[in-house]
Amino acid sequence: MSEILQAALAAKSLTIAEWCHVRRVGRTRAFEEIQSGRLRTYKVGRRRYISAEADTQWQRDREAESAMEVA
């Protein structure tokens, strides 16, 4: 497990940059996911965070979508 992921899980949240790095997703794609409502975030001041729960839910939803495409 990467150091960034370990630190993020310990903190229970990720910044957009950390999430993009961990999930290997571009920043534009991350904001598309947020805009579409598929990825939940919260803000503290001007900074946006993704909770570990929201990340896990996002991953489960993507896995379910992939399973539906294969079936």
Short mmCIF file of C-alpha atoms in Angstrom, two decimals:
data_model
loop_
_atom_site.label_atom_id
_atom_site.label_comp_id
_atom_site.label_asym_id
_atom_site.label_seq_id
_atom_site.Cartn_x
_atom_site.Cartn_y
_atom_site.Cartn_z
CA MET A 1 0.00 0.00 0.00
CA SER A 2 1.41 3.40 -0.92
CA GLU A 3 2.44 5.89 1.73
CA ILE A 4 -0.13 8.40 0.45
CA LEU A 5 -2.94 5.86 0.72
CA GLN A 6 -1.85 4.79 4.20
CA ALA A 7 -1.72 8.40 5.40
CA ALA A 8 -5.06 9.20 3.79
CA LEU A 9 -6.79 6.21 5.33
CA ALA A 10 -5.38 7.14 8.72
CA ALA A 11 -6.74 10.67 8.26
CA LYS A 12 -10.07 9.25 6.99
CA SER A 13 -10.11 11.67 4.05
CA LEU A 14 -8.22 12.59 0.88
CA THR A 15 -7.64 15.82 -0.94
CA ILE A 16 -8.55 15.85 -4.63
CA ALA A 17 -4.86 15.56 -5.56
CA GLU A 18 -4.35 12.59 -3.22
CA TRP A 19 -7.48 10.86 -4.48
CA CYS A 20 -6.41 11.33 -8.10
CA HIS A 21 -2.99 9.87 -7.32
CA VAL A 22 -4.38 6.87 -5.42
CA ARG A 23 -7.11 6.11 -7.97
CA ARG A 24 -4.94 6.98 -10.98
CA VAL A 25 -7.61 9.35 -12.23
CA GLY A 26 -6.99 12.75 -13.78
CA ARG A 27 -8.11 15.94 -12.08
CA THR A 28 -10.63 16.67 -14.85
CA ARG A 29 -12.18 13.22 -14.46
CA ALA A 30 -12.34 13.69 -10.68
CA PHE A 31 -14.31 16.90 -11.05
CA GLU A 32 -16.58 15.25 -13.64
CA GLU A 33 -17.32 12.53 -11.08
CA ILE A 34 -18.07 15.19 -8.46
CA GLN A 35 -20.29 17.22 -10.80
CA SER A 36 -22.28 14.14 -11.79
CA GLY A 37 -22.86 13.26 -8.13
CA ARG A 38 -21.03 9.96 -8.43
CA LEU A 39 -18.30 11.08 -6.02
CA ARG A 40 -19.32 12.78 -2.77
CA THR A 41 -17.07 15.46 -1.30
CA TYR A 42 -17.08 18.03 1.46
CA LYS A 43 -15.36 21.36 1.84
CA VAL A 44 -13.40 22.92 4.66
CA GLY A 45 -12.84 26.52 3.75
CA ARG A 46 -11.80 26.50 0.10
CA ARG A 47 -10.37 22.98 0.22
CA ARG A 48 -12.38 19.98 -0.99
CA TYR A 49 -12.01 16.53 0.60
CA ILE A 50 -13.20 13.02 -0.17
CA SER A 51 -14.00 10.86 2.84
CA ALA A 52 -12.78 7.27 2.98
CA GLU A 53 -16.44 6.20 2.96
CA ALA A 54 -17.18 8.21 -0.20
CA ASP A 55 -14.11 6.73 -1.88
CA THR A 56 -15.17 3.20 -0.96
CA GLN A 57 -18.71 3.83 -2.23
CA TRP A 58 -17.36 5.29 -5.48
CA GLN A 59 -15.23 2.17 -6.01
CA ARG A 60 -18.15 -0.18 -5.27
CA ASP A 61 -20.39 1.71 -7.68
CA ARG A 62 -17.78 1.53 -10.46
CA GLU A 63 -17.32 -2.21 -9.84
CA ALA A 64 -21.09 -2.73 -10.02
CA GLU A 65 -21.24 -0.77 -13.29
CA SER A 66 -18.46 -2.92 -14.74
CA ALA A 67 -20.24 -6.10 -13.69
CA MET A 68 -23.44 -4.89 -15.38
CA GLU A 69 -21.54 -4.18 -18.62
CA VAL A 70 -20.02 -7.67 -18.66
CA ALA A 71 -23.29 -9.46 -17.88
#
